[in-house]
PDB file of C-alpha atoms in Angstrom:
ATOM      1  CA  MET F  23       1.496  16.760  29.127  1.00  0.00           C
ATOM      2  CA  ASP F  24       5.074  16.738  30.340  1.00  0.00           C
ATOM      3  CA  ARG F  25       6.327  19.660  28.255  1.00  0.00           C
ATOM      4  CA  ASP F  26       9.930  19.312  29.458  1.00  0.00           C
ATOM      5  CA  VAL F  27      10.206  15.728  28.188  1.00  0.00           C
ATOM      6  CA  VAL F  28       8.783  16.660  24.782  1.00  0.00           C
ATOM      7  CA  ASP F  29      11.132  19.653  24.554  1.00  0.00           C
ATOM      8  CA  GLN F  30      14.148  17.499  25.477  1.00  0.00           C
ATOM      9  CA  ALA F  31      13.226  14.807  22.945  1.00  0.00           C
ATOM     10  CA  HIS F  32      12.591  17.424  20.271  1.00  0.00           C
ATOM     11  CA  GLU F  33      15.977  19.042  20.927  1.00  0.00           C
ATOM     12  CA  ILE F  34      17.739  15.677  20.571  1.00  0.00           C
ATOM     13  CA  TYR F  35      15.864  14.968  17.326  1.00  0.00           C
ATOM     14  CA  PHE F  36      16.647  18.431  15.948  1.00  0.00           C
ATOM     15  CA  ASN F  37      20.338  18.126  16.814  1.00  0.00           C
ATOM     16  CA  VAL F  38      20.580  14.735  15.096  1.00  0.00           C
ATOM     17  CA  ILE F  39      18.946  16.125  11.963  1.00  0.00           C
ATOM     18  CA  VAL F  40      21.271  19.142  11.905  1.00  0.00           C
ATOM     19  CA  ALA F  41      24.336  16.934  12.435  1.00  0.00           C
ATOM     20  CA  HIS F  42      23.172  14.552   9.707  1.00  0.00           C
ATOM     21  CA  GLY F  43      22.725  17.309   7.149  1.00  0.00           C
ATOM     22  CA  ASP F  44      20.541  16.866   4.130  1.00  0.00           C
ATOM     23  CA  GLY F  45      22.417  13.946   2.624  1.00  0.00           C
ATOM     24  CA  ASP F  46      20.897  10.632   1.685  1.00  0.00           C
ATOM     25  CA  GLU F  47      23.271   8.678   3.892  1.00  0.00           C
ATOM     26  CA  PRO F  48      21.745   6.413   6.551  1.00  0.00           C
ATOM     27  CA  TRP F  49      21.921   7.412  10.201  1.00  0.00           C
ATOM     28  CA  THR F  50      25.238   6.665  11.867  1.00  0.00           C
ATOM     29  CA  PRO F  51      25.167   4.294  14.871  1.00  0.00           C
ATOM     30  CA  GLU F  52      25.627   7.323  17.160  1.00  0.00           C
ATOM     31  CA  GLN F  53      22.729   9.169  15.519  1.00  0.00           C
ATOM     32  CA  ARG F  54      20.469   6.096  15.775  1.00  0.00           C
ATOM     33  CA  SER F  55      21.419   5.852  19.445  1.00  0.00           C
ATOM     34  CA  GLU F  56      20.420   9.483  19.993  1.00  0.00           C
ATOM     35  CA  LEU F  57      17.108   8.956  18.173  1.00  0.00           C
ATOM     36  CA  ARG F  58      16.408   5.931  20.395  1.00  0.00           C
ATOM     37  CA  ARG F  59      17.274   8.033  23.461  1.00  0.00           C
ATOM     38  CA  ALA F  60      14.762  10.695  22.394  1.00  0.00           C
ATOM     39  CA  LEU F  61      12.119   8.012  21.855  1.00  0.00           C
ATOM     40  CA  GLN F  62      12.842   6.482  25.268  1.00  0.00           C
ATOM     41  CA  LEU F  63      12.306   9.888  26.893  1.00  0.00           C
ATOM     42  CA  LEU F  64       8.779  10.000  25.447  1.00  0.00           C
ATOM     43  CA  GLU F  65       7.714   6.423  26.169  1.00  0.00           C
ATOM     44  CA  PRO F  66       6.873   6.828  29.900  1.00  0.00           C
ATOM     45  CA  ALA F  67       4.786   9.940  29.193  1.00  0.00           C
ATOM     46  CA  ASP F  68       3.032   8.089  26.369  1.00  0.00           C
ATOM     47  CA  ALA F  69       2.320   5.070  28.588  1.00  0.00           C
ATOM     48  CA  ALA F  70       0.853   7.406  31.217  1.00  0.00           C
ATOM     49  CA  GLY F  71      -1.319   9.151  28.611  1.00  0.00           C
ATOM     50  CA  ASP F  72       0.499  12.433  29.201  1.00  0.00           C
ATOM     51  CA  LEU F  73       1.559  13.214  25.622  1.00  0.00           C
ATOM     52  CA  GLY F  74      -0.415  15.741  23.651  1.00  0.00           C
ATOM     53  CA  PRO F  75      -0.666  15.806  19.857  1.00  0.00           C
ATOM     54  CA  GLU F  76       2.778  17.402  19.384  1.00  0.00           C
ATOM     55  CA  GLY F  77       4.477  14.790  21.559  1.00  0.00           C
ATOM     56  CA  ILE F  78       2.661  11.978  19.770  1.00  0.00           C
ATOM     57  CA  GLN F  79       3.716  13.353  16.386  1.00  0.00           C
ATOM     58  CA  LEU F  80       7.317  13.552  17.582  1.00  0.00           C
ATOM     59  CA  MET F  81       7.182   9.994  18.882  1.00  0.00           C
ATOM     60  CA  ALA F  82       5.779   8.775  15.544  1.00  0.00           C
ATOM     61  CA  SER F  83       8.492  10.653  13.630  1.00  0.00           C
ATOM     62  CA  LEU F  84      11.177   9.035  15.756  1.00  0.00           C
ATOM     63  CA  CYS F  85       9.662   5.599  15.101  1.00  0.00           C
ATOM     64  CA  LEU F  86       9.718   6.311  11.371  1.00  0.00           C
ATOM     65  CA  GLU F  87      13.322   7.534  11.450  1.00  0.00           C
ATOM     66  CA  LEU F  88      14.306   4.354  13.278  1.00  0.00           C
ATOM     67  CA  GLY F  89      12.651   2.261  10.562  1.00  0.00           C
ATOM     68  CA  ASN F  90       9.619   1.103  12.524  1.00  0.00           C
ATOM     69  CA  ASP F  91       6.749   1.977  10.157  1.00  0.00           C
ATOM     70  CA  GLU F  92       4.299  -0.290  11.983  1.00  0.00           C
ATOM     71  CA  ARG F  93       4.922   1.412  15.304  1.00  0.00           C
ATOM     72  CA  GLU F  94       4.656   4.827  13.643  1.00  0.00           C
ATOM     73  CA  GLU F  95       1.210   3.870  12.332  1.00  0.00           C
ATOM     74  CA  HIS F  96       0.164   2.463  15.731  1.00  0.00           C
ATOM     75  CA  VAL F  97       1.311   5.608  17.578  1.00  0.00           C
ATOM     76  CA  LEU F  98      -0.509   7.879  15.124  1.00  0.00           C
ATOM     77  CA  ARG F  99      -3.737   5.823  15.183  1.00  0.00           C
ATOM     78  CA  ALA F 100      -3.730   5.929  18.986  1.00  0.00           C
ATOM     79  CA  GLY F 101      -3.078   9.674  18.795  1.00  0.00           C
ATOM     80  CA  VAL F 102      -6.016  10.234  16.447  1.00  0.00           C
ATOM     81  CA  ASP F 103      -8.215   8.180  18.781  1.00  0.00           C
ATOM     82  CA  ALA F 104      -7.125  10.304  21.760  1.00  0.00           C
ATOM     83  CA  PHE F 105      -7.175  13.651  19.904  1.00  0.00           C
ATOM     84  CA  PRO F 106      -9.631  13.353  16.985  1.00  0.00           C
ATOM     85  CA  GLY F 107      -9.622  17.119  16.456  1.00  0.00           C
ATOM     86  CA  ALA F 108      -5.838  17.393  15.957  1.00  0.00           C
ATOM     87  CA  PRO F 109      -5.210  18.109  12.262  1.00  0.00           C
ATOM     88  CA  GLY F 110      -1.473  17.381  12.508  1.00  0.00           C
ATOM     89  CA  LEU F 111      -2.095  13.834  13.699  1.00  0.00           C
ATOM     90  CA  HIS F 112      -4.541  13.204  10.852  1.00  0.00           C
ATOM     91  CA  ALA F 113      -2.055  14.713   8.370  1.00  0.00           C
ATOM     92  CA  ASP F 114       0.803  12.528   9.581  1.00  0.00           C
ATOM     93  CA  LEU F 115      -1.348   9.385   9.619  1.00  0.00           C
ATOM     94  CA  GLY F 116      -2.624  10.190   6.126  1.00  0.00           C
ATOM     95  CA  ALA F 117       0.945  10.642   4.878  1.00  0.00           C
ATOM     96  CA  ALA F 118       1.955   7.350   6.503  1.00  0.00           C
ATOM     97  CA  TYR F 119      -0.915   5.559   4.768  1.00  0.00           C
ATOM     98  CA  ALA F 120       0.020   7.186   1.442  1.00  0.00           C
ATOM     99  CA  ASN F 121       3.585   5.910   1.840  1.00  0.00           C
ATOM    100  CA  LEU F 122       2.134   2.433   2.332  1.00  0.00           C
ATOM    101  CA  GLY F 123      -0.119   2.791  -0.732  1.00  0.00           C
ATOM    102  CA  ARG F 124      -3.258   2.616   1.414  1.00  0.00           C
ATOM    103  CA  TRP F 125      -4.979   5.331  -0.580  1.00  0.00           C
ATOM    104  CA  ALA F 126      -8.506   5.196   0.865  1.00  0.00           C
ATOM    105  CA  ASP F 127      -7.133   5.511   4.411  1.00  0.00           C
ATOM    106  CA  ALA F 128      -4.721   8.234   3.277  1.00  0.00           C
ATOM    107  CA  ILE F 129      -7.510  10.253   1.662  1.00  0.00           C
ATOM    108  CA  SER F 130      -9.725   9.895   4.730  1.00  0.00           C
ATOM    109  CA  HIS F 131      -7.119  11.257   7.146  1.00  0.00           C
ATOM    110  CA  LEU F 132      -5.664  13.884   4.811  1.00  0.00           C
ATOM    111  CA  ALA F 133      -9.193  15.194   4.156  1.00  0.00           C
ATOM    112  CA  ALA F 134      -9.870  15.299   7.905  1.00  0.00           C
ATOM    113  CA  ALA F 135      -6.640  17.255   8.435  1.00  0.00           C
ATOM    114  CA  VAL F 136      -7.525  19.726   5.686  1.00  0.00           C
ATOM    115  CA  VAL F 137     -11.045  20.307   7.020  1.00  0.00           C
ATOM    116  CA  LEU F 138      -9.923  20.555  10.658  1.00  0.00           C
ATOM    117  CA  GLY F 139      -7.113  22.976   9.805  1.00  0.00           C
ATOM    118  CA  ALA F 140      -8.931  25.157   7.261  1.00  0.00           C
ATOM    119  CA  ASP F 141      -9.173  28.090   9.683  1.00  0.00           C
ATOM    120  CA  ASP F 142      -5.370  28.255   9.821  1.00  0.00           C
ATOM    121  CA  ALA F 143      -4.417  27.763   6.164  1.00  0.00           C
ATOM    122  CA  ASP F 144      -0.666  28.108   6.647  1.00  0.00           C
ATOM    123  CA  GLU F 145       2.141  26.413   4.733  1.00  0.00           C
ATOM    124  CA  ARG F 146       1.807  23.149   6.682  1.00  0.00           C
ATOM    125  CA  TRP F 147      -1.919  23.092   5.889  1.00  0.00           C
ATOM    126  CA  ALA F 148      -1.238  23.747   2.196  1.00  0.00           C
ATOM    127  CA  MET F 149       1.288  20.900   2.132  1.00  0.00           C
ATOM    128  CA  THR F 150      -1.376  18.581   3.570  1.00  0.00           C
ATOM    129  CA  ALA F 151      -3.926  19.807   1.012  1.00  0.00           C
ATOM    130  CA  SER F 152      -1.353  19.122  -1.713  1.00  0.00           C
ATOM    131  CA  GLN F 153      -0.859  15.591  -0.361  1.00  0.00           C
ATOM    132  CA  LEU F 154      -4.635  15.108  -0.497  1.00  0.00           C
ATOM    133  CA  VAL F 155      -4.652  16.260  -4.133  1.00  0.00           C
ATOM    134  CA  ASP F 156      -1.840  13.799  -4.902  1.00  0.00           C
ATOM    135  CA  ALA F 157      -3.670  10.926  -3.172  1.00  0.00           C
ATOM    136  CA  LEU F 158      -6.875  11.654  -5.079  1.00  0.00           C
ATOM    137  CA  THR F 159      -4.903  11.793  -8.327  1.00  0.00           C
ATOM    138  CA  GLU F 160      -3.225   8.496  -7.469  1.00  0.00           C
ATOM    139  CA  CYS F 161      -6.705   6.960  -7.132  1.00  0.00           C
ATOM    140  CA  GLY F 162      -7.736   8.317 -10.531  1.00  0.00           C
ATOM    141  CA  ASP F 163     -10.116  10.941  -9.135  1.00  0.00           C
ATOM    142  CA  GLN F 164      -8.673  13.879 -11.074  1.00  0.00           C
ATOM    143  CA  GLU F 165     -11.917  15.853 -10.979  1.00  0.00           C
ATOM    144  CA  ARG F 166     -12.098  15.804  -7.184  1.00  0.00           C
ATOM    145  CA  ALA F 167      -8.339  16.469  -6.950  1.00  0.00           C
ATOM    146  CA  GLU F 168      -8.711  19.642  -9.020  1.00  0.00           C
ATOM    147  CA  ALA F 169     -11.763  20.725  -7.006  1.00  0.00           C
ATOM    148  CA  VAL F 170      -9.772  20.353  -3.772  1.00  0.00           C
ATOM    149  CA  ARG F 171      -6.787  22.217  -5.282  1.00  0.00           C
ATOM    150  CA  THR F 172      -9.013  25.095  -6.435  1.00  0.00           C
ATOM    151  CA  TRP F 173     -10.774  25.335  -3.070  1.00  0.00           C
ATOM    152  CA  ALA F 174      -7.499  25.144  -1.136  1.00  0.00           C
ATOM    153  CA  ARG F 175      -5.918  27.893  -3.255  1.00  0.00           C
ATOM    154  CA  GLY F 176      -8.738  30.153  -2.096  1.00  0.00           C
ATOM    155  CA  GLN F 177      -7.985  29.372   1.556  1.00  0.00           C
ATOM    156  CA  VAL F 178      -4.248  30.109   1.728  1.00  0.00           C
ATOM    157  CA  ARG F 179      -3.098  33.496   2.902  1.00  0.00           C
ATOM    158  CA  ASP F 180       0.466  33.740   1.666  1.00  0.00           C
ATOM    159  CA  GLU F 181       2.604  32.939  -1.354  1.00  0.00           C
ATOM    160  CA  ALA F 182       4.702  30.245   0.349  1.00  0.00           C
ATOM    161  CA  ALA F 183       1.567  28.287   1.223  1.00  0.00           C
ATOM    162  CA  GLY F 184       0.134  28.832  -2.245  1.00  0.00           C
ATOM    163  CA  GLN F 185       3.208  27.324  -3.882  1.00  0.00           C
ATOM    164  CA  TRP F 186       2.295  23.922  -2.415  1.00  0.00           C
ATOM    165  CA  LEU F 187      -0.912  24.054  -4.431  1.00  0.00           C
ATOM    166  CA  GLU F 188       0.543  24.953  -7.802  1.00  0.00           C
ATOM    167  CA  ASP F 189      -0.574  22.662 -10.584  1.00  0.00           C
ATOM    168  CA  ASP F 190       2.494  20.805 -11.855  1.00  0.00           C
ATOM    169  CA  ASP F 191       0.942  20.804 -15.328  1.00  0.00           C
ATOM    170  CA  ASP F 192       1.031  24.622 -15.340  1.00  0.00           C
ATOM    171  CA  ASP F 193       4.824  24.520 -14.998  1.00  0.00           C
ATOM    172  CA  ASP F 194       5.110  21.992 -17.821  1.00  0.00           C
ATOM    173  CA  ASP F 195       2.998  24.185 -20.096  1.00  0.00           C
ATOM    174  CA  ASP F 196       5.330  27.141 -19.512  1.00  0.00           C
ATOM    175  CA  ASP F 197       8.358  25.036 -20.420  1.00  0.00           C
ATOM    176  CA  ASP F 198       6.748  23.827 -23.647  1.00  0.00           C
ATOM    177  CA  ALA F 199       5.599  27.227 -24.809  1.00  0.00           C
ATOM    178  CA  SER F 200       7.195  28.399 -28.007  1.00  0.00           C
ATOM    179  CA  PRO F 201       8.333  31.963 -28.272  1.00  0.00           C
ATOM    180  CA  SER F 202       5.777  34.251 -29.792  1.00  0.00           C
ATOM    181  CA  PRO F 203       6.676  35.918 -33.082  1.00  0.00           C
ATOM    182  CA  GLU F 204       7.377  39.602 -32.785  1.00  0.00           C
TER     183      GLU F 204
END
């Protein structure tokens, strides 16, 4: 993999995000131009088969930011085909399918990401497990969703990761609790 190209493209992407801030405004023409430039840096390495999972994920993210959901999906599917053991690629493809409402595909790839990444149950892994729980819930499989949540809670090693797996209903119950008489 051409590490320099991926690093350059990542730096451009990061700088655009920082300049954009966390507002809901669309990208400016200059920011879109920079995102396209980052994508164009990656394309020759992708065509040559020289991108690893991280570069493929970056390329897919750039496609998504530029509004090309179909290309994002294509890039991620090709990445999963090339690197079937890369949990991040499965996680991103699962999230893309969830955004498209393709729940069976989303569950398949999110589950693969969770299983493949279980030995490194960090915050990113917990976020993916939470997305799997949400996808299962969306499909009406609450029992399996809760089983996954319970199992995943036992895998995480720190509080930040564990927060991704909090049951939203637990928070609601706390808000509805009446004060106890003293």
